[in-house]
Amino acid sequence: MGRVAVSRATLERYFDAFNRKDIAGMLDCLTEDVAHHVNEGTVRIGRAAFEEFCGHMARCYDETLTEMVIFVAEDGARGAAEYMVNGTYLASDAELPEAKGQGYRLPAGSFFSLTDGKISRVVTYYNLSDWIKQVS
């Protein structure tokens, strides 16, 4: 299997694990020193920081990603995905609006670097003001 196919399979496995709420499965797709660039947040380095972030997200949000389109660069070193986030706001998160089980749906995208078939960089973007408007 070539690098492009390996990279695409890794990204598909990553998003499949996300939709199954399988944090361990997501972690298995990452390098030990993964750089996680959070929307409107700081960069977290390493699988442990990524796992902590996922645990927090699972407590506050129930999300499923649909309408997934995955792109992989010709050399397999970078990839991207565009999708819809379909979610329920479960528990109030930091300084964000109060959670009352509100539903939301918004477009989002992620960008990736891949090294030896593993994700070494994850960058996720979505419109935070749109999300706030939907849950307020």
XYZ file of C-alpha atoms in Angstrom:
136
model
C 0.000 0.000 0.000
C 1.431 3.418 -0.999
C 1.817 6.434 1.272
C -1.359 8.111 -0.001
C -3.439 4.992 0.667
C -1.844 4.525 4.113
C -2.493 8.177 5.004
C -6.115 7.995 3.806
C -6.663 4.777 5.787
C -5.188 6.410 8.915
C -7.479 9.436 8.600
C -10.511 7.214 7.972
C -9.617 5.128 11.059
C -9.192 8.305 13.123
C -12.612 9.693 12.187
C -14.283 6.304 12.535
C -12.884 6.064 16.085
C -14.130 9.611 16.784
C -17.663 8.710 15.726
C -17.547 5.534 17.851
C -16.382 7.597 20.885
C -13.256 5.400 20.919
C -10.519 7.620 22.350
C -8.016 4.737 22.449
C -8.672 4.124 18.760
C -8.005 7.781 17.999
C -4.793 7.725 20.056
C -3.617 4.680 18.105
C -3.609 6.844 14.949
C -1.267 9.470 16.483
C 2.486 9.789 16.918
C 3.712 10.067 20.520
C 4.652 13.735 19.972
C 1.529 14.770 18.071
C 0.907 18.535 17.911
C -2.794 19.243 18.500
C -3.819 22.755 17.434
C -7.187 23.378 19.075
C -9.670 25.856 17.578
C -9.416 29.098 19.616
C -6.917 27.417 21.961
C -3.288 26.628 22.562
C -1.216 23.893 20.945
C -1.096 20.704 23.001
C 1.883 18.403 22.472
C 1.806 14.634 22.947
C -0.709 11.815 23.101
C -1.345 12.314 26.842
C -2.438 15.929 26.265
C -4.615 14.806 23.354
C -6.214 12.102 25.516
C -6.944 14.628 28.286
C -8.554 16.977 25.744
C -10.712 14.135 24.362
C -11.876 13.194 27.862
C -12.916 16.783 28.524
C -14.750 16.988 25.203
C -16.590 13.712 25.877
C -17.877 15.104 29.199
C -19.139 18.346 27.647
C -20.211 17.354 24.125
C -21.762 14.439 22.279
C -20.723 14.826 18.648
C -20.973 12.840 15.439
C -19.279 13.899 12.227
C -21.152 13.476 8.931
C -20.766 14.532 5.289
C -17.058 13.640 5.574
C -14.743 14.441 2.673
C -11.084 13.463 3.114
C -8.246 14.833 0.994
C -4.662 13.517 0.935
C -1.661 15.223 -0.683
C 0.101 13.422 -3.539
C 3.029 12.495 -1.273
C 0.776 11.328 1.606
C 2.501 13.672 4.093
C -0.501 15.942 4.599
C -4.251 15.551 4.613
C -7.433 17.462 5.263
C -11.081 16.739 5.980
C -14.258 18.772 5.722
C -17.372 17.647 7.582
C -20.470 18.615 9.526
C -20.435 18.452 13.324
C -23.777 17.271 14.718
C -23.782 17.647 18.461
C -25.447 18.004 21.811
C -24.031 20.315 24.470
C -24.032 18.108 27.589
C -22.186 20.024 30.325
C -21.165 23.671 30.629
C -17.626 24.282 29.399
C -15.452 27.009 30.964
C -16.623 30.495 30.005
C -18.983 29.308 27.266
C -22.800 29.489 27.500
C -24.585 27.233 29.978
C -25.274 23.710 28.734
C -28.911 22.621 28.692
C -28.756 19.764 26.199
C -28.819 22.136 23.212
C -28.317 20.643 19.775
C -26.037 22.204 17.183
C -24.832 21.598 13.649
C -21.907 23.385 12.050
C -19.324 22.890 9.338
C -15.747 22.229 10.392
C -12.415 21.220 8.936
C -9.250 19.530 10.080
C -5.737 19.564 8.662
C -3.130 16.882 9.289
C 0.546 16.071 8.927
C 1.351 12.370 8.729
C 4.628 10.638 9.542
C 5.196 6.921 8.908
C 1.444 6.270 8.684
C 0.592 8.137 11.903
C -0.887 11.591 12.470
C 1.789 13.974 13.784
C -0.241 17.212 13.589
C -3.987 17.885 13.952
C -5.458 21.359 13.350
C -9.220 21.831 13.687
C -11.262 24.869 12.691
C -14.923 25.763 13.131
C -16.847 28.993 13.601
C -17.037 29.455 17.384
C -19.410 32.436 17.143
C -21.821 30.318 15.049
C -21.695 27.563 17.695
C -22.307 30.103 20.511
C -25.268 31.539 18.603
C -26.762 28.061 18.177
C -26.502 27.112 21.868
C -27.404 30.505 23.379
